[in-house]
XYZ file of C-alpha atoms in Angstrom:
761
model
C -38.419 44.765 6.230
C -41.576 46.329 4.335
C -39.197 46.433 1.160
C -38.174 43.180 1.380
C -41.648 41.911 1.426
C -43.091 44.233 -1.151
C -42.773 41.407 -3.915
C -44.323 38.811 -1.955
C -47.906 37.644 -2.914
C -50.272 35.541 -0.757
C -51.536 31.997 -2.130
C -53.193 29.781 0.674
C -51.032 29.522 3.571
C -47.701 30.479 1.514
C -46.325 33.571 -0.179
C -44.645 33.811 -3.503
C -42.078 36.204 -4.940
C -40.559 36.925 -8.245
C -37.012 38.048 -8.105
C -34.518 39.447 -10.811
C -31.674 37.263 -11.426
C -29.957 39.088 -13.832
C -30.526 41.806 -16.909
C -29.434 39.707 -19.769
C -26.387 40.495 -21.469
C -27.043 39.121 -25.126
C -28.320 41.268 -27.636
C -31.460 39.628 -29.188
C -33.395 41.883 -31.744
C -36.302 40.038 -31.427
C -36.060 38.545 -27.989
C -36.958 35.123 -28.167
C -39.356 35.052 -30.873
C -38.673 32.388 -33.727
C -36.423 30.728 -31.241
C -36.116 27.273 -29.862
C -34.965 27.430 -26.254
C -33.779 25.189 -23.859
C -32.359 25.994 -20.569
C -30.636 23.707 -18.190
C -31.690 23.250 -14.567
C -29.612 24.225 -11.709
C -28.929 27.767 -12.948
C -27.410 26.129 -16.027
C -26.704 27.434 -19.618
C -29.522 28.459 -22.345
C -29.286 27.292 -25.819
C -31.060 29.062 -28.558
C -31.445 28.064 -32.266
C -32.393 31.243 -33.834
C -34.185 31.083 -37.164
C -32.692 33.522 -39.992
C -34.456 36.930 -40.084
C -34.754 37.086 -44.039
C -35.320 33.394 -44.998
C -33.754 32.743 -48.146
C -32.070 29.699 -49.833
C -28.530 30.583 -48.411
C -29.840 31.558 -44.867
C -29.076 29.077 -42.060
C -30.330 29.001 -38.303
C -28.031 30.250 -35.994
C -27.124 27.710 -32.603
C -25.958 30.176 -29.841
C -24.929 28.905 -26.364
C -25.329 31.325 -23.333
C -24.620 31.333 -19.658
C -27.961 32.373 -17.564
C -26.624 35.779 -17.305
C -26.835 35.952 -21.184
C -22.652 35.838 -21.536
C -22.030 34.123 -25.014
C -20.160 31.178 -24.650
C -20.562 29.562 -28.330
C -22.143 30.675 -31.505
C -22.364 28.641 -35.137
C -24.426 28.263 -38.132
C -26.819 25.225 -37.893
C -25.499 23.092 -40.966
C -27.491 19.737 -40.287
C -31.013 18.957 -40.609
C -34.328 20.510 -38.962
C -34.050 20.383 -35.290
C -37.323 19.325 -33.316
C -35.857 19.777 -29.854
C -33.072 21.292 -27.738
C -32.293 19.728 -24.424
C -29.395 19.631 -21.900
C -27.969 16.595 -20.363
C -26.988 15.998 -16.717
C -23.540 17.010 -17.537
C -24.523 20.054 -19.432
C -23.970 18.688 -22.951
C -26.525 20.156 -25.239
C -28.872 17.716 -27.268
C -30.165 18.690 -30.574
C -33.045 16.072 -31.838
C -33.172 16.433 -35.798
C -36.616 15.383 -37.618
C -35.079 12.197 -38.704
C -34.284 10.987 -35.339
C -30.513 11.664 -35.163
C -29.480 13.080 -32.231
C -26.039 15.391 -32.115
C -24.471 16.015 -28.863
C -22.373 19.348 -28.399
C -20.285 20.399 -25.385
C -20.955 23.752 -23.464
C -18.551 25.697 -25.869
C -20.387 24.163 -29.251
C -17.788 21.511 -29.792
C -19.165 18.334 -31.459
C -18.803 15.264 -29.391
C -20.913 12.546 -31.131
C -24.149 11.720 -32.563
C -26.625 8.658 -32.331
C -30.180 7.711 -33.643
C -33.573 6.998 -32.447
C -33.931 3.946 -34.957
C -34.570 3.344 -38.606
C -38.623 3.372 -37.825
C -38.183 6.974 -36.776
C -35.954 7.718 -39.859
C -38.856 6.591 -41.937
C -41.715 8.277 -40.172
C -39.966 11.354 -38.815
C -40.226 13.030 -35.411
C -43.266 14.743 -34.572
C -42.251 15.665 -31.147
C -39.578 15.101 -28.813
C -38.451 15.576 -25.031
C -35.287 15.417 -23.271
C -35.734 14.092 -19.594
C -33.603 13.226 -16.552
C -34.161 10.220 -14.543
C -32.241 8.134 -11.906
C -30.451 6.063 -14.881
C -29.188 9.537 -16.433
C -30.201 11.826 -19.226
C -33.060 10.142 -21.555
C -34.715 10.907 -24.900
C -38.380 10.302 -25.870
C -39.859 10.923 -29.345
C -43.445 10.472 -31.037
C -43.171 9.651 -34.565
C -45.483 10.565 -37.472
C -46.848 6.743 -37.087
C -48.073 7.797 -33.691
C -45.515 5.564 -32.086
C -43.547 6.419 -28.925
C -39.492 5.625 -28.516
C -37.593 5.853 -25.525
C -34.016 5.855 -24.606
C -33.645 5.836 -21.125
C -29.726 6.723 -20.881
C -28.133 8.032 -23.951
C -24.760 6.848 -22.646
C -25.900 3.188 -22.596
C -28.304 3.270 -25.427
C -30.945 0.807 -25.307
C -34.099 1.814 -27.413
C -37.681 0.834 -26.446
C -40.377 1.013 -29.001
C -43.620 1.385 -26.686
C -46.975 -0.268 -27.492
C -49.405 1.530 -29.733
C -52.094 3.734 -28.393
C -55.588 2.812 -29.726
C -57.439 5.649 -31.779
C -54.130 8.069 -31.762
C -53.585 9.672 -35.173
C -50.453 12.192 -35.297
C -49.349 13.564 -32.148
C -51.212 13.357 -28.690
C -52.812 16.409 -27.512
C -50.218 16.650 -24.689
C -47.755 14.014 -23.271
C -45.073 13.715 -20.537
C -42.494 11.120 -19.457
C -42.867 9.551 -15.832
C -40.331 7.926 -13.895
C -42.173 5.206 -11.081
C -40.848 2.306 -9.381
C -37.641 2.634 -11.616
C -39.513 2.446 -14.731
C -39.809 4.837 -17.295
C -43.129 5.557 -18.589
C -45.070 7.806 -21.046
C -48.360 9.294 -20.039
C -50.411 10.806 -22.770
C -53.722 12.484 -23.656
C -55.809 11.903 -26.736
C -58.917 13.875 -26.097
C -60.316 13.161 -22.938
C -58.565 9.905 -22.748
C -55.869 9.577 -20.670
C -53.046 6.338 -21.028
C -49.801 5.352 -19.463
C -47.589 3.281 -21.823
C -45.061 1.186 -20.333
C -42.771 -1.496 -22.079
C -45.656 -3.975 -22.655
C -48.734 -2.176 -22.364
C -51.136 0.527 -22.780
C -53.104 1.259 -20.222
C -56.387 3.682 -19.766
C -56.295 5.629 -16.565
C -58.696 8.171 -15.106
C -57.410 10.960 -12.751
C -59.486 10.787 -9.581
C -61.959 14.095 -9.449
C -61.150 15.500 -12.573
C -64.053 18.312 -13.570
C -66.791 16.750 -15.546
C -67.052 19.921 -17.345
C -63.512 18.802 -19.204
C -63.992 17.642 -22.662
C -59.993 17.127 -23.151
C -56.791 17.399 -21.308
C -54.713 20.144 -23.213
C -51.588 20.294 -21.392
C -49.752 18.340 -18.614
C -46.881 18.689 -16.268
C -44.579 16.411 -14.027
C -42.860 17.904 -10.862
C -39.316 18.142 -10.951
C -39.249 14.811 -8.253
C -41.576 12.948 -10.733
C -43.764 12.642 -7.828
C -46.669 15.015 -8.717
C -48.795 15.642 -12.092
C -50.749 18.454 -13.024
C -53.347 18.319 -15.920
C -54.773 21.508 -17.733
C -58.425 20.824 -19.376
C -60.012 22.573 -22.381
C -62.497 24.039 -19.571
C -59.749 25.977 -18.019
C -59.670 23.732 -14.899
C -56.154 22.923 -13.517
C -56.105 19.296 -11.919
C -53.082 18.667 -9.535
C -52.763 15.227 -7.889
C -49.975 12.438 -7.324
C -48.310 11.157 -10.835
C -49.443 7.670 -10.085
C -53.026 9.126 -10.368
C -54.305 7.560 -7.075
C -54.546 11.119 -5.035
C -56.035 14.477 -6.056
C -54.338 17.560 -4.236
C -56.778 20.338 -5.562
C -58.567 21.546 -8.760
C -58.645 25.188 -9.679
C -60.653 27.040 -12.155
C -58.426 29.505 -13.794
C -61.072 31.080 -15.590
C -58.617 30.797 -18.944
C -59.730 28.620 -21.744
C -57.090 29.140 -24.038
C -54.454 26.059 -23.866
C -51.124 27.214 -22.132
C -47.616 27.757 -23.966
C -46.129 26.158 -20.878
C -47.086 24.521 -17.473
C -44.451 23.753 -14.925
C -44.452 22.918 -11.058
C -43.407 25.409 -8.579
C -42.737 23.404 -5.231
C -40.221 23.542 -2.557
C -39.071 20.038 -1.533
C -40.528 20.271 1.914
C -43.423 22.446 1.055
C -46.767 21.276 1.922
C -48.771 23.501 -0.640
C -48.758 22.100 -4.198
C -48.513 25.034 -7.034
C -48.182 25.057 -10.455
C -46.797 28.088 -13.016
C -48.922 28.402 -16.251
C -48.214 30.668 -19.118
C -49.730 32.144 -21.852
C -48.410 34.830 -24.103
C -48.770 37.701 -21.927
C -49.785 36.402 -18.508
C -48.109 34.234 -16.051
C -50.670 32.706 -13.608
C -49.650 30.458 -10.159
C -52.087 28.100 -8.893
C -52.330 26.441 -5.448
C -54.744 24.616 -3.316
C -57.269 27.815 -2.888
C -59.122 28.883 -5.466
C -57.138 32.284 -5.556
C -54.087 32.652 -7.937
C -51.205 34.983 -8.415
C -50.890 36.582 -11.976
C -48.167 38.331 -13.442
C -48.163 40.274 -16.623
C -45.473 39.593 -19.050
C -44.094 42.131 -21.351
C -42.137 39.848 -23.514
C -41.623 36.546 -25.016
C -40.417 34.074 -21.985
C -39.612 30.454 -21.059
C -40.464 28.952 -18.175
C -37.505 26.759 -16.600
C -38.275 23.873 -13.858
C -36.128 23.905 -10.849
C -35.861 22.038 -7.886
C -37.278 24.755 -5.580
C -38.948 27.289 -7.901
C -39.351 28.331 -11.769
C -36.810 30.298 -13.663
C -38.351 32.630 -16.351
C -36.104 33.550 -19.122
C -37.089 36.608 -21.148
C -35.396 38.394 -23.862
C -34.209 41.237 -21.472
C -34.591 39.727 -17.821
C -33.877 36.531 -16.142
C -36.059 36.080 -12.888
C -36.708 33.332 -10.413
C -40.396 32.821 -9.102
C -40.461 30.693 -5.930
C -42.293 29.996 -2.783
C -40.951 32.046 -0.215
C -38.903 29.665 2.110
C -40.312 29.304 5.729
C -37.334 30.652 7.338
C -37.601 34.076 5.343
C -41.530 33.977 6.312
C -40.403 33.870 9.694
C -38.131 36.546 9.712
C -39.543 39.181 7.484
C -43.451 38.683 7.887
C -45.082 41.576 10.072
C -45.079 41.153 13.613
C -42.846 38.060 13.590
C -41.482 37.149 17.123
C -39.448 34.141 15.504
C -35.949 34.065 16.615
C -34.675 34.717 13.071
C -36.809 38.258 13.219
C -35.367 39.256 16.729
C -31.743 38.335 15.382
C -32.602 40.700 12.633
C -33.725 43.449 15.143
C -30.165 42.844 17.048
C -28.534 43.236 13.803
C -30.089 46.593 13.042
C -28.942 47.519 16.877
C -25.550 46.347 16.775
C -24.271 46.045 13.213
C -23.504 42.405 13.105
C -25.274 39.494 12.826
C -22.984 36.952 14.304
C -23.355 39.169 17.453
C -26.805 37.884 18.025
C -25.415 34.230 18.644
C -23.470 35.471 21.595
C -26.874 35.770 23.594
C -28.001 32.172 22.713
C -27.165 29.644 25.044
C -25.816 26.382 23.919
C -25.898 27.419 20.555
C -22.932 25.607 18.334
C -21.130 27.795 15.925
C -20.387 25.306 13.226
C -24.139 25.918 11.582
C -23.793 29.848 11.366
C -20.186 29.379 10.027
C -21.323 26.990 7.457
C -24.015 28.945 6.255
C -21.587 31.829 5.888
C -19.486 29.933 3.649
C -22.431 28.495 1.419
C -23.639 32.275 1.251
C -20.300 33.509 0.139
C -19.895 30.427 -2.565
C -23.175 31.075 -3.917
C -22.654 34.755 -4.301
C -19.300 34.116 -5.982
C -20.871 31.733 -8.562
C -23.923 34.055 -9.083
C -21.803 36.748 -9.999
C -22.732 38.183 -13.890
C -19.355 36.878 -15.271
C -19.690 33.287 -14.002
C -23.690 33.094 -14.416
C -24.824 30.314 -12.096
C -27.622 31.730 -10.086
C -28.153 28.908 -7.649
C -30.429 28.590 -4.641
C -29.272 27.430 -1.374
C -31.654 24.428 -1.774
C -29.989 23.659 -5.285
C -26.815 23.925 -4.200
C -27.333 21.435 -1.192
C -28.762 19.305 -3.532
C -26.229 19.344 -6.244
C -23.221 19.168 -3.562
C -20.126 20.976 -3.685
C -18.237 18.444 -6.100
C -20.897 18.771 -8.825
C -20.397 22.743 -8.399
C -16.740 22.252 -8.670
C -17.293 19.946 -11.831
C -19.618 22.812 -13.666
C -17.120 25.606 -12.911
C -14.212 23.228 -14.254
C -16.424 22.475 -17.338
C -16.776 25.958 -17.971
C -13.191 26.424 -17.740
C -13.379 28.732 -14.531
C -10.472 27.285 -13.055
C -9.285 30.279 -10.781
C -12.621 30.312 -9.141
C -12.936 26.432 -8.583
C -9.526 26.503 -6.781
C -10.358 29.642 -4.833
C -13.648 27.767 -3.607
C -11.917 24.459 -2.916
C -9.361 26.087 -0.838
C -12.177 28.318 0.859
C -14.268 25.149 1.601
C -11.087 23.231 2.575
C -11.787 20.439 0.646
C -9.249 17.547 0.788
C -6.607 18.186 -2.401
C -7.161 15.311 -4.301
C -10.811 15.982 -4.392
C -10.259 19.711 -4.775
C -7.278 21.539 -6.071
C -5.669 18.597 -7.532
C -8.677 17.471 -9.478
C -9.356 20.989 -10.913
C -5.516 21.231 -11.713
C -5.687 17.963 -13.638
C -8.761 19.077 -15.861
C -6.859 22.322 -16.521
C -3.636 20.244 -17.808
C -5.961 18.382 -19.960
C -7.486 21.222 -21.555
C -3.889 22.661 -21.742
C -2.519 20.229 -23.727
C -5.293 20.652 -26.328
C -4.116 24.149 -27.088
C -2.555 23.395 -30.702
C -1.331 26.872 -31.227
C 1.477 26.568 -28.345
C 4.499 24.379 -28.597
C 5.012 21.120 -26.975
C 8.009 22.499 -24.650
C 6.151 25.330 -23.482
C 2.939 23.453 -22.638
C 5.105 20.568 -20.633
C 6.774 23.400 -18.516
C 3.505 24.947 -17.791
C 2.076 22.054 -16.844
C 5.024 20.692 -14.409
C 5.192 24.214 -12.937
C 1.378 24.597 -11.985
C 0.851 21.110 -11.123
C 4.215 20.901 -9.294
C 3.809 17.852 -6.586
C -0.012 18.373 -6.170
C -1.487 14.996 -4.316
C -3.098 12.575 -6.431
C -2.355 13.837 -9.908
C -1.661 11.382 -12.538
C 0.550 12.856 -15.325
C -0.277 9.648 -17.273
C -3.556 10.388 -17.680
C -2.708 14.024 -19.038
C -0.195 12.610 -21.516
C -3.172 10.236 -22.544
C -5.260 13.342 -23.219
C -2.393 14.680 -25.088
C -1.868 11.775 -27.232
C -5.400 11.391 -27.938
C -5.231 15.096 -29.413
C -2.334 13.734 -31.751
C 0.137 15.554 -29.578
C 2.509 12.293 -29.250
C 5.675 14.055 -28.559
C 4.025 16.447 -25.931
C 2.630 13.112 -24.331
C 5.960 11.814 -23.974
C 7.634 14.919 -22.391
C 4.435 14.737 -19.836
C 5.191 11.321 -19.112
C 8.896 12.211 -17.781
C 7.033 13.787 -14.934
C 5.089 10.649 -14.092
C 6.866 8.969 -11.290
C 5.083 5.553 -11.489
C 6.590 3.527 -14.224
C 3.482 1.440 -14.106
C 1.630 4.325 -15.222
C 4.131 5.257 -18.162
C 4.582 2.033 -19.523
C 1.283 1.197 -21.103
C 0.717 4.313 -22.615
C 4.226 4.247 -24.402
C 2.928 0.816 -25.794
C -0.117 2.284 -26.939
C 1.831 5.062 -28.721
C 4.101 2.361 -30.364
C 7.292 3.502 -28.399
C 7.882 0.076 -27.508
C 11.874 0.855 -26.953
C 10.945 3.622 -24.587
C 8.506 1.268 -22.766
C 11.112 -1.247 -22.173
C 13.500 1.159 -20.971
C 11.243 2.443 -18.567
C 9.906 -1.031 -17.425
C 13.591 -2.180 -16.938
C 14.222 1.155 -14.836
C 11.593 0.147 -12.623
C 13.057 -2.924 -11.448
C 9.865 -4.438 -11.693
C 10.054 -7.648 -13.427
C 6.348 -8.389 -14.028
C 6.280 -5.120 -15.857
C 9.244 -6.117 -17.886
C 7.527 -9.308 -18.858
C 4.446 -7.113 -19.910
C 6.557 -5.226 -22.264
C 8.600 -8.110 -23.410
C 5.163 -10.156 -24.451
C 3.663 -7.179 -26.165
C 6.818 -6.831 -28.221
C 6.730 -10.383 -29.173
C 3.164 -10.201 -30.290
C 3.942 -6.892 -32.029
C 7.413 -7.417 -33.712
C 8.769 -9.985 -36.372
C 11.012 -12.749 -34.858
C 14.228 -11.245 -35.889
C 13.588 -7.706 -34.656
C 12.305 -9.020 -31.600
C 15.436 -10.795 -30.795
C 17.827 -7.729 -31.843
C 15.718 -5.763 -29.559
C 16.432 -7.954 -26.762
C 20.092 -8.139 -27.515
C 20.382 -4.372 -26.761
C 18.436 -4.887 -23.342
C 20.430 -7.398 -21.400
C 18.215 -7.552 -18.377
C 15.080 -7.970 -20.887
C 16.982 -10.760 -22.554
C 17.895 -12.410 -19.270
C 14.333 -12.444 -18.035
C 12.893 -13.744 -21.314
C 15.523 -16.572 -21.240
C 14.162 -17.462 -17.755
C 10.642 -17.577 -19.072
C 11.544 -19.600 -22.091
C 13.056 -22.203 -20.073
C 10.079 -23.011 -18.461
C 7.608 -22.109 -21.194
C 9.125 -22.006 -24.535
C 12.046 -24.382 -25.121
C 12.214 -23.879 -29.038
C 12.221 -20.066 -28.710
C 15.328 -20.371 -26.269
C 17.147 -22.400 -28.852
C 16.267 -19.494 -31.495
C 17.684 -17.216 -29.063
C 20.999 -19.020 -28.658
C 21.102 -19.461 -32.462
C 20.551 -15.587 -32.997
C 23.304 -14.769 -30.725
C 25.771 -17.389 -31.777
C 25.771 -18.655 -28.334
C 27.521 -22.276 -28.756
C 28.139 -22.886 -25.141
C 24.404 -22.370 -24.132
C 23.440 -24.162 -27.213
C 25.442 -27.197 -26.431
C 23.896 -27.143 -22.784
C 20.405 -26.870 -24.280
C 21.211 -30.118 -26.533
C 22.468 -31.818 -23.499
C 19.285 -31.024 -21.281
C 16.933 -31.865 -24.329
C 18.569 -35.245 -24.369
C 17.650 -36.257 -20.988
C 13.834 -36.067 -21.777
C 14.500 -38.344 -24.794
C 13.415 -42.003 -24.301
C 14.720 -43.103 -27.870
C 18.512 -44.010 -27.715
C 19.011 -42.617 -31.268
C 17.521 -39.212 -30.706
C 19.402 -38.910 -27.433
C 22.610 -39.569 -29.424
C 21.812 -37.288 -31.980
C 21.139 -34.396 -29.483
C 24.532 -35.176 -27.821
C 26.228 -35.438 -30.828
C 24.960 -31.761 -31.671
C 25.973 -30.953 -28.165
C 29.700 -31.919 -28.776
C 29.595 -29.957 -32.054
C 28.653 -26.677 -30.452
C 31.007 -27.149 -27.408
C 33.879 -27.541 -30.166
C 32.670 -24.305 -31.774
C 32.773 -22.761 -28.138
C 36.139 -24.409 -27.787
C 35.040 -26.050 -24.394
C 37.114 -29.246 -24.882
C 36.267 -30.221 -21.466
C 32.327 -30.206 -21.924
C 32.784 -31.779 -25.415
C 34.970 -34.643 -24.174
C 32.616 -35.095 -21.050
C 29.692 -35.452 -23.685
C 31.244 -37.687 -25.656
C 31.843 -40.010 -22.653
C 28.414 -39.894 -22.043
C 27.676 -41.083 -25.962
C 29.951 -44.096 -25.086
C 28.384 -45.210 -22.117
C 24.949 -45.011 -23.878
C 26.309 -47.174 -26.568
C 27.969 -49.600 -24.126
C 24.598 -49.930 -22.110
C 22.949 -50.572 -25.455
C 25.402 -53.576 -25.880
C 24.459 -55.093 -22.605
C 20.622 -54.399 -22.974
C 19.573 -54.431 -26.441
C 16.231 -53.166 -25.758
C 17.984 -50.490 -23.668
C 15.128 -50.277 -21.137
C 17.020 -51.472 -17.885
C 20.216 -49.492 -17.980
C 19.414 -46.750 -20.689
C 19.666 -43.376 -18.794
C 21.780 -44.388 -16.063
C 24.751 -42.529 -14.891
C 28.309 -44.363 -15.206
C 28.468 -44.710 -11.106
C 24.424 -46.048 -11.612
C 25.528 -48.626 -14.523
C 28.158 -50.088 -12.408
C 26.126 -50.461 -9.201
C 23.437 -51.926 -11.505
C 25.733 -54.370 -12.895
C 27.365 -55.271 -9.717
C 24.131 -55.812 -7.706
C 22.962 -58.244 -10.594
C 26.081 -60.533 -10.105
C 27.285 -59.037 -14.154
C 30.904 -58.816 -12.111
C 32.481 -59.658 -15.760
C 30.800 -56.787 -17.545
C 31.227 -54.290 -14.358
C 35.087 -54.993 -14.770
C 34.972 -54.320 -18.479
C 33.189 -51.118 -17.805
C 35.606 -50.168 -14.908
C 38.345 -50.662 -17.465
C 37.152 -49.258 -20.436
C 36.000 -45.938 -18.655
C 39.037 -45.552 -16.369
C 36.961 -45.496 -13.153
C 38.903 -44.627 -10.205
C 39.935 -47.339 -8.194
C 38.770 -45.899 -4.914
C 35.165 -45.436 -6.690
C 34.910 -48.795 -7.864
C 36.087 -50.688 -4.790
C 33.687 -48.720 -2.692
C 30.686 -49.365 -5.340
C 31.459 -53.239 -5.208
C 31.627 -53.070 -1.438
C 28.255 -51.364 -1.522
C 26.548 -53.585 -3.651
C 27.716 -56.912 -1.708
C 26.652 -55.082 1.410
C 23.210 -54.672 -0.159
C 23.096 -58.229 -0.849
C 24.056 -59.136 2.545
C 26.805 -61.346 0.837
C 29.190 -61.090 3.586
C 31.560 -64.237 2.749
C 32.161 -62.628 -0.710
C 33.020 -59.101 0.832
C 35.114 -61.238 2.967
C 36.913 -62.942 0.207
C 36.966 -59.836 -2.209
C 38.886 -57.927 0.862
C 41.566 -60.772 1.191
C 41.828 -60.979 -2.179
C 43.271 -57.877 -3.147
C 46.047 -55.219 -1.762
C 44.440 -51.979 -1.895
C 46.681 -48.963 -2.285
C 44.553 -47.189 0.421
C 44.676 -49.717 3.148
C 40.884 -50.829 2.671
C 41.179 -54.380 4.302
C 40.809 -53.025 7.907
C 37.902 -50.707 6.763
C 36.322 -53.563 4.993
C 36.527 -56.047 8.069
C 34.790 -53.289 10.152
C 32.326 -52.645 7.233
C 31.609 -56.264 7.215
C 31.447 -56.663 10.802
C 28.923 -53.653 11.101
C 26.937 -55.058 8.492
C 26.671 -58.621 9.638
C 25.744 -57.372 13.005
C 23.034 -55.164 11.660
C 21.648 -58.356 9.701
C 21.963 -60.669 12.904
C 20.016 -58.195 14.928
C 17.326 -57.591 12.696
C 16.639 -61.334 12.123
C 16.954 -61.960 16.211
C 18.842 -65.376 15.324
C 20.902 -66.396 18.454
C 23.169 -68.564 16.607
C 24.239 -65.755 13.823
C 24.478 -62.950 16.775
C 26.724 -65.495 18.417
C 28.728 -66.016 15.255
C 29.228 -62.172 14.836
C 30.335 -61.936 18.337
C 32.956 -64.763 17.831
C 34.603 -62.222 15.245
C 34.844 -59.020 17.309
C 38.433 -57.841 18.598
C 39.043 -55.702 21.427
C 39.147 -52.912 19.085
C 35.748 -53.439 18.164
C 33.202 -50.507 18.967
C 32.057 -50.686 22.438
C 28.567 -49.814 21.755
C 28.364 -52.221 18.951
C 29.346 -54.938 21.589
C 26.447 -53.976 23.771
C 23.907 -53.909 21.118
C 24.892 -57.515 20.062
C 24.726 -58.789 23.825
C 21.261 -57.478 24.391
C 20.223 -58.945 21.199
C 21.556 -62.546 22.243
C 19.760 -62.163 25.570
C 16.386 -61.085 24.224
C 16.958 -64.001 21.269
C 17.736 -66.543 24.213
C 14.636 -65.631 26.238
C 12.431 -66.614 23.284
């Protein structure tokens, strides 16, 4: 226990410790001297921009990227403009902010991704200082120019530049400044001598920290906490002021006895701690100050850089990587002298029985889940803290980061086996864990240009198998983006969902294959999608020829054209020399025409097409229709009453209008069957209630089908219905007198009831 607490240093009511994380694996001849350094939080990577040892016209700076353990991940000569600041995004991309305001973005392995500019004004006045910050909106960049103006980009992935108001009396760069995030707004806090200002979108507001030492003539450094809740100010008198970031509350003020402006100043406060503390670094001195007047001092034997973390400060030097933090309260309870806390007693039990899990057996009502969960967490943390991985996370950072983000970081570093092992160990759902890692692996695999397409496609299919939740279309899309179209097509063969295959095939200009896949799927909407795309992309001739080779697509497109594009349908029939369908098309089109000449012209075209198709029946029927139209025109010069009626409808119209002579002529000219004509005539007379004329007609003709009895019955029924409807006693009596013993019994009963009712009136 004494060994564990040997490096604990008291400060107020808390203890602080500095522990070694790694002996750095890099070989830096002069350490971090003449280096621009940026280290990402949460145990992230470290970037160095090293100036050449022997400056000359041909020498260039060297940009190097390392893991937290000092393992090299990328190194290349810097060939762009002078760099003012380096920084890391929340996704571990490296930002290089140049003097002209251009920001270049590289991935973890030094591959260039993209760039953007901080605006024309910055190009003209140059960047004096810059900072990279993280906020709820993402990763941001803030710069101050030679014109003493600040420009902000709150989220580099959704770039919106904001030029902040002028600061009165400011010439050049301020003595110190920091970025704040308050009330969902990003602001700049700056010091110009003894004056302190807050810049927002519209104003520059002077502020005064409560209780700041009157001995201070100038604020020379400032630091904002990891959570943006607290602020520390260092004055030229050597006083350190600590308070809330909104400058409403003062936490403490400490006289450090050092008046030299520090190189760096960062907060060192655990999320749930009540102890405010700040780490201040000079060339050879590291000082920790808190609420009390005492401080903790560490001697530095090499050039170092402080990296703010959620629950401490990482100290990166040329040979060592250390963590300085407030000792967690749980550790204090266990290891401090004479502690009787349950954790301390459990430690004693461990010493006696060699097993930490044995102790929980003596605790009543103790659920095992927290113990098991903590053991798993510790195993994961130990595995990622290994030198070859180089991600030194604390348990607090791990819980804040979440497992998903840790897996993402391992994947980003291409540590796929470890990521899969952790997912399986923690029993992460497959679609969130192993499948997601395998998908990233496959997307990386298709970018290996030295390996042939067939080999990569086979490796991907074997590795992924039937893993849940993996879309081969996404992997194929990545291959296509890398210029490997044939590989993308091979990968799409493993995609079971046609709806995912087809859009990418169209994007790759493989329209014929896309159409075949859509047809195989049986999804008509998908086929229509491809056909519509082909129609817009191809010339008309090629489009029609493509459809001719795909009968299913052609049939569906014809159905579409029937309702939406009649002219296109005609072109399709012409392209295929389909005279039968062309004839049908002209006949249907004629029905929509109101002008007689236009109808006759369309019908004549139909006759010509039917003759070419050798369909004599259709041609003759169409000619008969044309003949009927001409006959109708002769009867009605305007062609308004009869035009468009069928032969039967025309006969009916003539008979009901007493044009019996014309009806007889039409009957003879068009050779209407006798049965049909006599029926039409009887129907017309019945509709006019002309029973006497119907009786005369029945007696004047001898029908080959024996229609007289039928007519008599037909007339009797019609007369009965008319008499009953009129409620005329006389007419009902007349109808009853015509009835015979064979007359329908039900009809007789209706007539008698109707006569009785009429007689009562």
